[in-house]
mmCIF file with all atom_site columns, C-alpha atoms in Angstrom:
data_model
loop_
_atom_site.group_PDB
_atom_site.id
_atom_site.type_symbol
_atom_site.label_atom_id
_atom_site.label_alt_id
_atom_site.label_comp_id
_atom_site.label_asym_id
_atom_site.label_entity_id
_atom_site.label_seq_id
_atom_site.pdbx_PDB_ins_code
_atom_site.Cartn_x
_atom_site.Cartn_y
_atom_site.Cartn_z
_atom_site.occupancy
_atom_site.B_iso_or_equiv
_atom_site.pdbx_formal_charge
_atom_site.auth_seq_id
_atom_site.auth_comp_id
_atom_site.auth_asym_id
_atom_site.auth_atom_id
_atom_site.pdbx_PDB_model_num
ATOM 1   C CA . ASP A 1 1   ? -10.665 -3.539  2.556   1.00 0.00 ? 1   ASP A CA 1
ATOM 2   C CA . THR A 1 2   ? -13.629 -1.570  3.948   1.00 0.00 ? 2   THR A CA 1
ATOM 3   C CA . GLY A 1 3   ? -15.277 -4.567  5.591   1.00 0.00 ? 3   GLY A CA 1
ATOM 4   C CA . VAL A 1 4   ? -18.099 -4.741  3.039   1.00 0.00 ? 4   VAL A CA 1
ATOM 5   C CA . SER A 1 5   ? -17.873 -7.717  0.709   1.00 0.00 ? 5   SER A CA 1
ATOM 6   C CA . GLN A 1 6   ? -19.686 -8.499  -2.521  1.00 0.00 ? 6   GLN A CA 1
ATOM 7   C CA . ASP A 1 7   ? -19.974 -11.689 -4.484  1.00 0.00 ? 7   ASP A CA 1
ATOM 8   C CA . PRO A 1 8   ? -19.329 -12.364 -7.270  1.00 0.00 ? 8   PRO A CA 1
ATOM 9   C CA . ARG A 1 9   ? -16.820 -9.714  -8.307  1.00 0.00 ? 9   ARG A CA 1
ATOM 10  C CA . HIS A 1 10  ? -17.545 -10.321 -11.980 1.00 0.00 ? 10  HIS A CA 1
ATOM 11  C CA . LYS A 1 11  ? -20.502 -11.841 -13.780 1.00 0.00 ? 11  LYS A CA 1
ATOM 12  C CA . ILE A 1 12  ? -20.938 -12.426 -17.492 1.00 0.00 ? 12  ILE A CA 1
ATOM 13  C CA . THR A 1 13  ? -24.351 -13.569 -18.606 1.00 0.00 ? 13  THR A CA 1
ATOM 14  C CA . LYS A 1 14  ? -26.423 -13.851 -21.735 1.00 0.00 ? 14  LYS A CA 1
ATOM 15  C CA . ARG A 1 15  ? -29.348 -11.563 -22.363 1.00 0.00 ? 15  ARG A CA 1
ATOM 16  C CA . GLY A 1 16  ? -32.531 -12.944 -20.834 1.00 0.00 ? 16  GLY A CA 1
ATOM 17  C CA . GLN A 1 17  ? -30.840 -14.822 -18.009 1.00 0.00 ? 17  GLN A CA 1
ATOM 18  C CA . ASN A 1 18  ? -31.404 -14.079 -14.331 1.00 0.00 ? 18  ASN A CA 1
ATOM 19  C CA . VAL A 1 19  ? -28.530 -13.045 -12.069 1.00 0.00 ? 19  VAL A CA 1
ATOM 20  C CA . THR A 1 20  ? -28.231 -12.628 -8.319  1.00 0.00 ? 20  THR A CA 1
ATOM 21  C CA . PHE A 1 21  ? -25.615 -10.649 -6.409  1.00 0.00 ? 21  PHE A CA 1
ATOM 22  C CA . ARG A 1 22  ? -24.840 -10.798 -2.726  1.00 0.00 ? 22  ARG A CA 1
ATOM 23  C CA . CYS A 1 23  ? -23.612 -8.125  -0.331  1.00 0.00 ? 23  CYS A CA 1
ATOM 24  C CA . ASP A 1 24  ? -22.323 -8.687  3.195   1.00 0.00 ? 24  ASP A CA 1
ATOM 25  C CA . PRO A 1 25  ? -22.204 -5.385  5.089   1.00 0.00 ? 25  PRO A CA 1
ATOM 26  C CA . ILE A 1 26  ? -20.171 -4.472  8.152   1.00 0.00 ? 26  ILE A CA 1
ATOM 27  C CA . SER A 1 27  ? -21.857 -6.492  10.864  1.00 0.00 ? 27  SER A CA 1
ATOM 28  C CA . GLU A 1 28  ? -23.057 -3.671  13.119  1.00 0.00 ? 28  GLU A CA 1
ATOM 29  C CA . HIS A 1 29  ? -24.336 -1.507  10.266  1.00 0.00 ? 29  HIS A CA 1
ATOM 30  C CA . ASN A 1 30  ? -28.105 -1.313  10.113  1.00 0.00 ? 30  ASN A CA 1
ATOM 31  C CA . ARG A 1 31  ? -28.366 0.435   6.747   1.00 0.00 ? 31  ARG A CA 1
ATOM 32  C CA . LEU A 1 32  ? -27.517 -1.163  3.435   1.00 0.00 ? 32  LEU A CA 1
ATOM 33  C CA . TYR A 1 33  ? -27.609 0.512   0.021   1.00 0.00 ? 33  TYR A CA 1
ATOM 34  C CA . TRP A 1 34  ? -27.440 -0.680  -3.570  1.00 0.00 ? 34  TRP A CA 1
ATOM 35  C CA . TYR A 1 35  ? -26.113 1.497   -6.387  1.00 0.00 ? 35  TYR A CA 1
ATOM 36  C CA . ARG A 1 36  ? -25.496 1.066   -10.082 1.00 0.00 ? 36  ARG A CA 1
ATOM 37  C CA . GLN A 1 37  ? -22.556 2.738   -11.748 1.00 0.00 ? 37  GLN A CA 1
ATOM 38  C CA . THR A 1 38  ? -21.776 2.993   -15.445 1.00 0.00 ? 38  THR A CA 1
ATOM 39  C CA . LEU A 1 39  ? -18.472 4.038   -16.913 1.00 0.00 ? 39  LEU A CA 1
ATOM 40  C CA . GLY A 1 40  ? -17.580 7.672   -16.244 1.00 0.00 ? 40  GLY A CA 1
ATOM 41  C CA . GLN A 1 41  ? -20.566 8.278   -14.011 1.00 0.00 ? 41  GLN A CA 1
ATOM 42  C CA . GLY A 1 42  ? -21.104 8.476   -10.283 1.00 0.00 ? 42  GLY A CA 1
ATOM 43  C CA . PRO A 1 43  ? -23.081 5.785   -8.480  1.00 0.00 ? 43  PRO A CA 1
ATOM 44  C CA . GLU A 1 44  ? -26.858 5.929   -9.025  1.00 0.00 ? 44  GLU A CA 1
ATOM 45  C CA . PHE A 1 45  ? -29.074 5.034   -6.099  1.00 0.00 ? 45  PHE A CA 1
ATOM 46  C CA . LEU A 1 46  ? -31.211 1.917   -6.507  1.00 0.00 ? 46  LEU A CA 1
ATOM 47  C CA . THR A 1 47  ? -32.561 1.065   -3.073  1.00 0.00 ? 47  THR A CA 1
ATOM 48  C CA . TYR A 1 48  ? -31.758 0.962   0.613   1.00 0.00 ? 48  TYR A CA 1
ATOM 49  C CA . PHE A 1 49  ? -32.656 -1.044  3.695   1.00 0.00 ? 49  PHE A CA 1
ATOM 50  C CA . GLN A 1 50  ? -32.786 -0.223  7.349   1.00 0.00 ? 50  GLN A CA 1
ATOM 51  C CA . ASN A 1 51  ? -32.388 -3.568  9.048   1.00 0.00 ? 51  ASN A CA 1
ATOM 52  C CA . GLU A 1 52  ? -34.651 -5.897  7.040   1.00 0.00 ? 52  GLU A CA 1
ATOM 53  C CA . ALA A 1 53  ? -37.043 -3.205  5.841   1.00 0.00 ? 53  ALA A CA 1
ATOM 54  C CA . GLN A 1 54  ? -36.671 -1.873  2.317   1.00 0.00 ? 54  GLN A CA 1
ATOM 55  C CA . LEU A 1 55  ? -37.393 1.810   2.886   1.00 0.00 ? 55  LEU A CA 1
ATOM 56  C CA . GLU A 1 56  ? -36.875 3.372   -0.503  1.00 0.00 ? 56  GLU A CA 1
ATOM 57  C CA . LYS A 1 57  ? -36.582 2.342   -4.132  1.00 0.00 ? 57  LYS A CA 1
ATOM 58  C CA . SER A 1 58  ? -35.424 4.439   -7.041  1.00 0.00 ? 58  SER A CA 1
ATOM 59  C CA . ARG A 1 59  ? -37.396 4.691   -10.252 1.00 0.00 ? 59  ARG A CA 1
ATOM 60  C CA . LEU A 1 60  ? -34.315 3.069   -11.810 1.00 0.00 ? 60  LEU A CA 1
ATOM 61  C CA . LEU A 1 61  ? -35.340 -0.131  -10.068 1.00 0.00 ? 61  LEU A CA 1
ATOM 62  C CA . SER A 1 62  ? -37.625 -1.620  -12.686 1.00 0.00 ? 62  SER A CA 1
ATOM 63  C CA . ASP A 1 63  ? -39.903 -4.594  -12.138 1.00 0.00 ? 63  ASP A CA 1
ATOM 64  C CA . ARG A 1 64  ? -37.070 -6.853  -13.232 1.00 0.00 ? 64  ARG A CA 1
ATOM 65  C CA . PHE A 1 65  ? -35.018 -5.837  -10.206 1.00 0.00 ? 65  PHE A CA 1
ATOM 66  C CA . SER A 1 66  ? -35.655 -7.061  -6.699  1.00 0.00 ? 66  SER A CA 1
ATOM 67  C CA . ALA A 1 67  ? -33.640 -6.728  -3.523  1.00 0.00 ? 67  ALA A CA 1
ATOM 68  C CA . GLU A 1 68  ? -33.955 -8.465  -0.203  1.00 0.00 ? 68  GLU A CA 1
ATOM 69  C CA . ARG A 1 69  ? -32.360 -8.331  3.207   1.00 0.00 ? 69  ARG A CA 1
ATOM 70  C CA . PRO A 1 70  ? -34.214 -11.127 4.968   1.00 0.00 ? 70  PRO A CA 1
ATOM 71  C CA . LYS A 1 71  ? -32.496 -11.085 8.345   1.00 0.00 ? 71  LYS A CA 1
ATOM 72  C CA . GLY A 1 72  ? -31.173 -7.579  8.392   1.00 0.00 ? 72  GLY A CA 1
ATOM 73  C CA . SER A 1 73  ? -27.662 -8.767  7.630   1.00 0.00 ? 73  SER A CA 1
ATOM 74  C CA . PHE A 1 74  ? -26.619 -9.741  4.093   1.00 0.00 ? 74  PHE A CA 1
ATOM 75  C CA . SER A 1 75  ? -28.604 -8.587  1.081   1.00 0.00 ? 75  SER A CA 1
ATOM 76  C CA . THR A 1 76  ? -29.230 -9.927  -2.409  1.00 0.00 ? 76  THR A CA 1
ATOM 77  C CA . LEU A 1 77  ? -30.006 -8.058  -5.602  1.00 0.00 ? 77  LEU A CA 1
ATOM 78  C CA . GLU A 1 78  ? -31.643 -10.077 -8.365  1.00 0.00 ? 78  GLU A CA 1
ATOM 79  C CA . ILE A 1 79  ? -32.068 -8.999  -11.963 1.00 0.00 ? 79  ILE A CA 1
ATOM 80  C CA . GLN A 1 80  ? -34.478 -11.040 -14.020 1.00 0.00 ? 80  GLN A CA 1
ATOM 81  C CA . ARG A 1 81  ? -34.445 -11.295 -17.803 1.00 0.00 ? 81  ARG A CA 1
ATOM 82  C CA . THR A 1 82  ? -31.244 -9.295  -18.076 1.00 0.00 ? 82  THR A CA 1
ATOM 83  C CA . GLU A 1 83  ? -30.822 -6.779  -20.873 1.00 0.00 ? 83  GLU A CA 1
ATOM 84  C CA . GLN A 1 84  ? -27.645 -5.352  -22.353 1.00 0.00 ? 84  GLN A CA 1
ATOM 85  C CA . GLY A 1 85  ? -28.468 -2.033  -20.709 1.00 0.00 ? 85  GLY A CA 1
ATOM 86  C CA . ASP A 1 86  ? -28.089 -3.706  -17.323 1.00 0.00 ? 86  ASP A CA 1
ATOM 87  C CA . SER A 1 87  ? -24.345 -3.998  -17.889 1.00 0.00 ? 87  SER A CA 1
ATOM 88  C CA . ALA A 1 88  ? -22.773 -1.919  -15.125 1.00 0.00 ? 88  ALA A CA 1
ATOM 89  C CA . MET A 1 89  ? -20.952 -2.072  -11.820 1.00 0.00 ? 89  MET A CA 1
ATOM 90  C CA . TYR A 1 90  ? -23.318 -2.817  -8.950  1.00 0.00 ? 90  TYR A CA 1
ATOM 91  C CA . LEU A 1 91  ? -22.108 -1.363  -5.675  1.00 0.00 ? 91  LEU A CA 1
ATOM 92  C CA . CYS A 1 92  ? -23.246 -2.100  -2.160  1.00 0.00 ? 92  CYS A CA 1
ATOM 93  C CA . ALA A 1 93  ? -22.623 0.172   0.804   1.00 0.00 ? 93  ALA A CA 1
ATOM 94  C CA . SER A 1 94  ? -23.460 0.002   4.486   1.00 0.00 ? 94  SER A CA 1
ATOM 95  C CA . SER A 1 95  ? -23.695 2.586   7.253   1.00 0.00 ? 95  SER A CA 1
ATOM 96  C CA . PHE A 1 96  ? -24.686 3.131   10.859  1.00 0.00 ? 96  PHE A CA 1
ATOM 97  C CA . PRO A 1 97  ? -26.041 6.636   11.518  1.00 0.00 ? 97  PRO A CA 1
ATOM 98  C CA . ARG A 1 98  ? -24.894 8.149   14.781  1.00 0.00 ? 98  ARG A CA 1
ATOM 99  C CA . GLY A 1 99  ? -25.723 11.368  16.584  1.00 0.00 ? 99  GLY A CA 1
ATOM 100 C CA . ARG A 1 100 ? -28.749 13.596  16.329  1.00 0.00 ? 100 ARG A CA 1
ATOM 101 C CA . GLY A 1 101 ? -29.854 16.689  14.469  1.00 0.00 ? 101 GLY A CA 1
ATOM 102 C CA . PRO A 1 102 ? -27.094 18.731  12.821  1.00 0.00 ? 102 PRO A CA 1
ATOM 103 C CA . ALA A 1 103 ? -24.443 16.480  14.331  1.00 0.00 ? 103 ALA A CA 1
ATOM 104 C CA . ILE A 1 104 ? -25.740 13.314  12.710  1.00 0.00 ? 104 ILE A CA 1
ATOM 105 C CA . TYR A 1 105 ? -22.921 11.286  11.331  1.00 0.00 ? 105 TYR A CA 1
ATOM 106 C CA . ASN A 1 106 ? -23.712 8.709   8.683   1.00 0.00 ? 106 ASN A CA 1
ATOM 107 C CA . GLU A 1 107 ? -20.724 7.444   6.731   1.00 0.00 ? 107 GLU A CA 1
ATOM 108 C CA . GLN A 1 108 ? -21.083 4.873   3.982   1.00 0.00 ? 108 GLN A CA 1
ATOM 109 C CA . PHE A 1 109 ? -18.561 2.122   3.439   1.00 0.00 ? 109 PHE A CA 1
ATOM 110 C CA . PHE A 1 110 ? -18.582 0.610   -0.026  1.00 0.00 ? 110 PHE A CA 1
ATOM 111 C CA . GLY A 1 111 ? -17.911 -2.895  -1.173  1.00 0.00 ? 111 GLY A CA 1
ATOM 112 C CA . PRO A 1 112 ? -15.654 -3.671  -4.163  1.00 0.00 ? 112 PRO A CA 1
ATOM 113 C CA . GLY A 1 113 ? -18.631 -3.998  -6.503  1.00 0.00 ? 113 GLY A CA 1
ATOM 114 C CA . THR A 1 114 ? -19.914 -6.642  -8.877  1.00 0.00 ? 114 THR A CA 1
ATOM 115 C CA . ARG A 1 115 ? -19.164 -5.994  -12.527 1.00 0.00 ? 115 ARG A CA 1
ATOM 116 C CA . LEU A 1 116 ? -22.041 -7.311  -14.680 1.00 0.00 ? 116 LEU A CA 1
ATOM 117 C CA . THR A 1 117 ? -21.653 -7.825  -18.409 1.00 0.00 ? 117 THR A CA 1
ATOM 118 C CA . VAL A 1 118 ? -24.724 -8.835  -20.377 1.00 0.00 ? 118 VAL A CA 1
ATOM 119 C CA . LEU A 1 119 ? -23.929 -10.250 -23.813 1.00 0.00 ? 119 LEU A CA 1
ATOM 120 C CA . LYS B 2 1   ? -33.617 20.036  -6.390  1.00 0.00 ? 1   LYS B CA 1
ATOM 121 C CA . ASN B 2 2   ? -30.745 18.362  -4.547  1.00 0.00 ? 2   ASN B CA 1
ATOM 122 C CA . GLN B 2 3   ? -27.751 18.188  -6.852  1.00 0.00 ? 3   GLN B CA 1
ATOM 123 C CA . VAL B 2 4   ? -23.992 17.781  -6.699  1.00 0.00 ? 4   VAL B CA 1
ATOM 124 C CA . GLU B 2 5   ? -21.806 19.022  -9.527  1.00 0.00 ? 5   GLU B CA 1
ATOM 125 C CA . GLN B 2 6   ? -18.113 18.383  -9.920  1.00 0.00 ? 6   GLN B CA 1
ATOM 126 C CA . SER B 2 7   ? -15.483 19.998  -12.074 1.00 0.00 ? 7   SER B CA 1
ATOM 127 C CA . PRO B 2 8   ? -13.456 19.411  -14.053 1.00 0.00 ? 8   PRO B CA 1
ATOM 128 C CA . GLN B 2 9   ? -14.845 16.219  -15.535 1.00 0.00 ? 9   GLN B CA 1
ATOM 129 C CA . SER B 2 10  ? -11.318 15.005  -16.188 1.00 0.00 ? 10  SER B CA 1
ATOM 130 C CA . LEU B 2 11  ? -7.808  16.196  -15.463 1.00 0.00 ? 11  LEU B CA 1
ATOM 131 C CA . ILE B 2 12  ? -4.314  15.153  -16.531 1.00 0.00 ? 12  ILE B CA 1
ATOM 132 C CA . ILE B 2 13  ? -1.335  16.327  -14.498 1.00 0.00 ? 13  ILE B CA 1
ATOM 133 C CA . LEU B 2 14  ? 2.361   15.552  -14.250 1.00 0.00 ? 14  LEU B CA 1
ATOM 134 C CA . GLU B 2 15  ? 3.632   13.501  -11.364 1.00 0.00 ? 15  GLU B CA 1
ATOM 135 C CA . GLY B 2 16  ? 4.699   15.726  -8.495  1.00 0.00 ? 16  GLY B CA 1
ATOM 136 C CA . LYS B 2 17  ? 2.336   18.557  -9.380  1.00 0.00 ? 17  LYS B CA 1
ATOM 137 C CA . ASN B 2 18  ? -0.583  19.766  -7.272  1.00 0.00 ? 18  ASN B CA 1
ATOM 138 C CA . CYS B 2 19  ? -4.199  19.919  -8.347  1.00 0.00 ? 19  CYS B CA 1
ATOM 139 C CA . THR B 2 20  ? -7.569  21.030  -7.029  1.00 0.00 ? 20  THR B CA 1
ATOM 140 C CA . LEU B 2 21  ? -10.930 19.436  -7.711  1.00 0.00 ? 21  LEU B CA 1
ATOM 141 C CA . GLN B 2 22  ? -14.206 21.297  -7.206  1.00 0.00 ? 22  GLN B CA 1
ATOM 142 C CA . CYS B 2 23  ? -17.625 20.296  -5.897  1.00 0.00 ? 23  CYS B CA 1
ATOM 143 C CA . ASN B 2 24  ? -20.706 22.530  -5.816  1.00 0.00 ? 24  ASN B CA 1
ATOM 144 C CA . TYR B 2 25  ? -23.931 21.365  -4.246  1.00 0.00 ? 25  TYR B CA 1
ATOM 145 C CA . THR B 2 26  ? -27.497 22.444  -3.664  1.00 0.00 ? 26  THR B CA 1
ATOM 146 C CA . VAL B 2 27  ? -28.370 19.757  -1.115  1.00 0.00 ? 27  VAL B CA 1
ATOM 147 C CA . SER B 2 28  ? -30.485 20.991  1.761   1.00 0.00 ? 28  SER B CA 1
ATOM 148 C CA . PRO B 2 29  ? -30.674 20.605  4.684   1.00 0.00 ? 29  PRO B CA 1
ATOM 149 C CA . PHE B 2 30  ? -26.965 19.840  4.686   1.00 0.00 ? 30  PHE B CA 1
ATOM 150 C CA . SER B 2 31  ? -25.499 17.188  6.954   1.00 0.00 ? 31  SER B CA 1
ATOM 151 C CA . ASN B 2 32  ? -22.007 16.384  5.732   1.00 0.00 ? 32  ASN B CA 1
ATOM 152 C CA . LEU B 2 33  ? -19.820 16.133  2.668   1.00 0.00 ? 33  LEU B CA 1
ATOM 153 C CA . ARG B 2 34  ? -17.427 13.386  1.715   1.00 0.00 ? 34  ARG B CA 1
ATOM 154 C CA . TRP B 2 35  ? -14.764 12.898  -0.870  1.00 0.00 ? 35  TRP B CA 1
ATOM 155 C CA . TYR B 2 36  ? -14.196 9.388   -2.138  1.00 0.00 ? 36  TYR B CA 1
ATOM 156 C CA . LYS B 2 37  ? -11.420 7.957   -4.264  1.00 0.00 ? 37  LYS B CA 1
ATOM 157 C CA . GLN B 2 38  ? -12.443 5.229   -6.674  1.00 0.00 ? 38  GLN B CA 1
ATOM 158 C CA . ASP B 2 39  ? -9.834  3.202   -8.500  1.00 0.00 ? 39  ASP B CA 1
ATOM 159 C CA . THR B 2 40  ? -10.894 1.672   -11.803 1.00 0.00 ? 40  THR B CA 1
ATOM 160 C CA . GLY B 2 41  ? -13.039 -1.395  -11.232 1.00 0.00 ? 41  GLY B CA 1
ATOM 161 C CA . ARG B 2 42  ? -13.133 -0.956  -7.465  1.00 0.00 ? 42  ARG B CA 1
ATOM 162 C CA . GLY B 2 43  ? -15.574 0.473   -4.943  1.00 0.00 ? 43  GLY B CA 1
ATOM 163 C CA . PRO B 2 44  ? -15.192 4.046   -3.625  1.00 0.00 ? 44  PRO B CA 1
ATOM 164 C CA . VAL B 2 45  ? -13.000 4.546   -0.569  1.00 0.00 ? 45  VAL B CA 1
ATOM 165 C CA . SER B 2 46  ? -13.536 7.486   1.769   1.00 0.00 ? 46  SER B CA 1
ATOM 166 C CA . LEU B 2 47  ? -10.841 10.174  1.887   1.00 0.00 ? 47  LEU B CA 1
ATOM 167 C CA . THR B 2 48  ? -12.413 12.846  4.084   1.00 0.00 ? 48  THR B CA 1
ATOM 168 C CA . ILE B 2 49  ? -15.716 13.676  5.701   1.00 0.00 ? 49  ILE B CA 1
ATOM 169 C CA . MET B 2 50  ? -16.748 17.148  6.886   1.00 0.00 ? 50  MET B CA 1
ATOM 170 C CA . THR B 2 51  ? -19.763 18.323  8.825   1.00 0.00 ? 51  THR B CA 1
ATOM 171 C CA . PHE B 2 52  ? -21.265 21.803  8.580   1.00 0.00 ? 52  PHE B CA 1
ATOM 172 C CA . SER B 2 53  ? -18.965 23.135  11.309  1.00 0.00 ? 53  SER B CA 1
ATOM 173 C CA . GLU B 2 54  ? -15.713 22.046  9.657   1.00 0.00 ? 54  GLU B CA 1
ATOM 174 C CA . ASN B 2 55  ? -14.088 24.030  6.866   1.00 0.00 ? 55  ASN B CA 1
ATOM 175 C CA . THR B 2 56  ? -10.930 22.027  6.272   1.00 0.00 ? 56  THR B CA 1
ATOM 176 C CA . LYS B 2 57  ? -9.734  18.497  6.800   1.00 0.00 ? 57  LYS B CA 1
ATOM 177 C CA . SER B 2 58  ? -6.571  16.741  5.732   1.00 0.00 ? 58  SER B CA 1
ATOM 178 C CA . ASN B 2 59  ? -5.719  13.129  5.052   1.00 0.00 ? 59  ASN B CA 1
ATOM 179 C CA . GLY B 2 60  ? -2.063  12.878  4.112   1.00 0.00 ? 60  GLY B CA 1
ATOM 180 C CA . ARG B 2 61  ? -1.556  14.640  0.795   1.00 0.00 ? 61  ARG B CA 1
ATOM 181 C CA . TYR B 2 62  ? -5.306  15.229  0.442   1.00 0.00 ? 62  TYR B CA 1
ATOM 182 C CA . THR B 2 63  ? -6.854  18.387  1.885   1.00 0.00 ? 63  THR B CA 1
ATOM 183 C CA . ALA B 2 64  ? -10.556 19.085  1.608   1.00 0.00 ? 64  ALA B CA 1
ATOM 184 C CA . THR B 2 65  ? -12.201 22.442  2.222   1.00 0.00 ? 65  THR B CA 1
ATOM 185 C CA . LEU B 2 66  ? -15.837 23.273  2.760   1.00 0.00 ? 66  LEU B CA 1
ATOM 186 C CA . ASP B 2 67  ? -17.652 26.591  2.502   1.00 0.00 ? 67  ASP B CA 1
ATOM 187 C CA . ALA B 2 68  ? -21.159 25.901  3.757   1.00 0.00 ? 68  ALA B CA 1
ATOM 188 C CA . ASP B 2 69  ? -22.288 29.435  2.911   1.00 0.00 ? 69  ASP B CA 1
ATOM 189 C CA . THR B 2 70  ? -21.468 29.192  -0.790  1.00 0.00 ? 70  THR B CA 1
ATOM 190 C CA . LYS B 2 71  ? -22.073 25.421  -0.834  1.00 0.00 ? 71  LYS B CA 1
ATOM 191 C CA . GLN B 2 72  ? -18.714 24.668  -2.326  1.00 0.00 ? 72  GLN B CA 1
ATOM 192 C CA . SER B 2 73  ? -16.010 22.174  -1.524  1.00 0.00 ? 73  SER B CA 1
ATOM 193 C CA . SER B 2 74  ? -12.600 21.498  -2.958  1.00 0.00 ? 74  SER B CA 1
ATOM 194 C CA . LEU B 2 75  ? -10.150 18.625  -2.769  1.00 0.00 ? 75  LEU B CA 1
ATOM 195 C CA . HIS B 2 76  ? -6.511  19.603  -3.072  1.00 0.00 ? 76  HIS B CA 1
ATOM 196 C CA . ILE B 2 77  ? -3.926  16.952  -3.866  1.00 0.00 ? 77  ILE B CA 1
ATOM 197 C CA . THR B 2 78  ? -0.339  17.833  -3.098  1.00 0.00 ? 78  THR B CA 1
ATOM 198 C CA . ALA B 2 79  ? 2.721   16.356  -4.788  1.00 0.00 ? 79  ALA B CA 1
ATOM 199 C CA . SER B 2 80  ? 0.694   13.963  -6.914  1.00 0.00 ? 80  SER B CA 1
ATOM 200 C CA . GLN B 2 81  ? 1.767   10.369  -7.397  1.00 0.00 ? 81  GLN B CA 1
ATOM 201 C CA . LEU B 2 82  ? 0.964   7.893   -10.138 1.00 0.00 ? 82  LEU B CA 1
ATOM 202 C CA . SER B 2 83  ? -1.239  6.026   -7.670  1.00 0.00 ? 83  SER B CA 1
ATOM 203 C CA . ASP B 2 84  ? -3.469  9.084   -7.359  1.00 0.00 ? 84  ASP B CA 1
ATOM 204 C CA . SER B 2 85  ? -4.856  8.265   -10.802 1.00 0.00 ? 85  SER B CA 1
ATOM 205 C CA . ALA B 2 86  ? -8.501  7.506   -10.065 1.00 0.00 ? 86  ALA B CA 1
ATOM 206 C CA . SER B 2 87  ? -11.973 8.989   -10.044 1.00 0.00 ? 87  SER B CA 1
ATOM 207 C CA . TYR B 2 88  ? -12.752 11.353  -7.170  1.00 0.00 ? 88  TYR B CA 1
ATOM 208 C CA . ILE B 2 89  ? -16.381 11.528  -6.152  1.00 0.00 ? 89  ILE B CA 1
ATOM 209 C CA . CYS B 2 90  ? -18.032 14.186  -3.990  1.00 0.00 ? 90  CYS B CA 1
ATOM 210 C CA . VAL B 2 91  ? -20.988 12.955  -1.940  1.00 0.00 ? 91  VAL B CA 1
ATOM 211 C CA . VAL B 2 92  ? -23.278 15.235  0.041   1.00 0.00 ? 92  VAL B CA 1
ATOM 212 C CA . SER B 2 93  ? -25.737 13.916  2.582   1.00 0.00 ? 93  SER B CA 1
ATOM 213 C CA . SER B 2 94  ? -28.819 15.672  3.875   1.00 0.00 ? 94  SER B CA 1
ATOM 214 C CA . LEU B 2 95  ? -30.638 15.553  7.155   1.00 0.00 ? 95  LEU B CA 1
ATOM 215 C CA . ASN B 2 96  ? -33.809 14.336  5.472   1.00 0.00 ? 96  ASN B CA 1
ATOM 216 C CA . THR B 2 97  ? -35.122 10.956  6.383   1.00 0.00 ? 97  THR B CA 1
ATOM 217 C CA . GLY B 2 98  ? -34.803 8.266   3.791   1.00 0.00 ? 98  GLY B CA 1
ATOM 218 C CA . ASN B 2 99  ? -31.996 8.061   1.311   1.00 0.00 ? 99  ASN B CA 1
ATOM 219 C CA . GLN B 2 100 ? -29.732 10.915  2.241   1.00 0.00 ? 100 GLN B CA 1
ATOM 220 C CA . PHE B 2 101 ? -26.827 10.677  -0.174  1.00 0.00 ? 101 PHE B CA 1
ATOM 221 C CA . TYR B 2 102 ? -26.324 12.713  -3.320  1.00 0.00 ? 102 TYR B CA 1
ATOM 222 C CA . PHE B 2 103 ? -23.437 11.810  -5.595  1.00 0.00 ? 103 PHE B CA 1
ATOM 223 C CA . GLY B 2 104 ? -21.465 13.883  -8.052  1.00 0.00 ? 104 GLY B CA 1
ATOM 224 C CA . THR B 2 105 ? -20.424 12.305  -11.348 1.00 0.00 ? 105 THR B CA 1
ATOM 225 C CA . GLY B 2 106 ? -16.784 12.423  -10.339 1.00 0.00 ? 106 GLY B CA 1
ATOM 226 C CA . THR B 2 107 ? -13.543 13.889  -11.643 1.00 0.00 ? 107 THR B CA 1
ATOM 227 C CA . SER B 2 108 ? -11.265 11.488  -13.445 1.00 0.00 ? 108 SER B CA 1
ATOM 228 C CA . LEU B 2 109 ? -7.658  12.267  -12.552 1.00 0.00 ? 109 LEU B CA 1
ATOM 229 C CA . THR B 2 110 ? -4.736  10.891  -14.524 1.00 0.00 ? 110 THR B CA 1
ATOM 230 C CA . VAL B 2 111 ? -1.225  11.422  -13.221 1.00 0.00 ? 111 VAL B CA 1
ATOM 231 C CA . ILE B 2 112 ? 1.464   10.900  -15.838 1.00 0.00 ? 112 ILE B CA 1
ATOM 232 C CA . PRO B 2 113 ? 5.188   10.434  -15.262 1.00 0.00 ? 113 PRO B CA 1
#
């Protein structure tokens, strides 16, 4: 257990339905990341937050995807009008960068993931 | 372009044998490099992390090396066990602001009895 939790662990939905996932990071971590991972591939970056601010979004994050971190703690990722191509593992990670310059230390801790299957 | 490449894509070894996984990267400016182990259906778990000044780090039967000049890293697993069967992902982070993490596609390791 890394201290990052995700809910639900598994979600099966029909095409066209909306789904929402939740991530609870390690409490003192100010950065929170969302990734998507398909079978046999490494995680692909979707978006990340520093505190409550969403600082960067990948081009993978289409208009149907939205993420929030309203109070700088937990985060939600919503997918609207799901498509079969959205089937994947959705991973959340958190970190707290420390140090400066070349000595900066920023280690990510991953949650267990939410496995989404769109029928 | 910042990229991380891993080889081999997959590997099958006998229990008790050693193996070495490779990671080459072009990420710049370099901050640190991590190896993660990811069991099927689970999130990645960190094995080792190395900054630019470190060239080797061990975690039990796992030993990672880093050559910052050639931008190569390896993960050596000694006396493999069935529980080592997993995907091993190399992640390189940069000093740039914003999203700093660049992921390899992983090496799938299968240890057979």
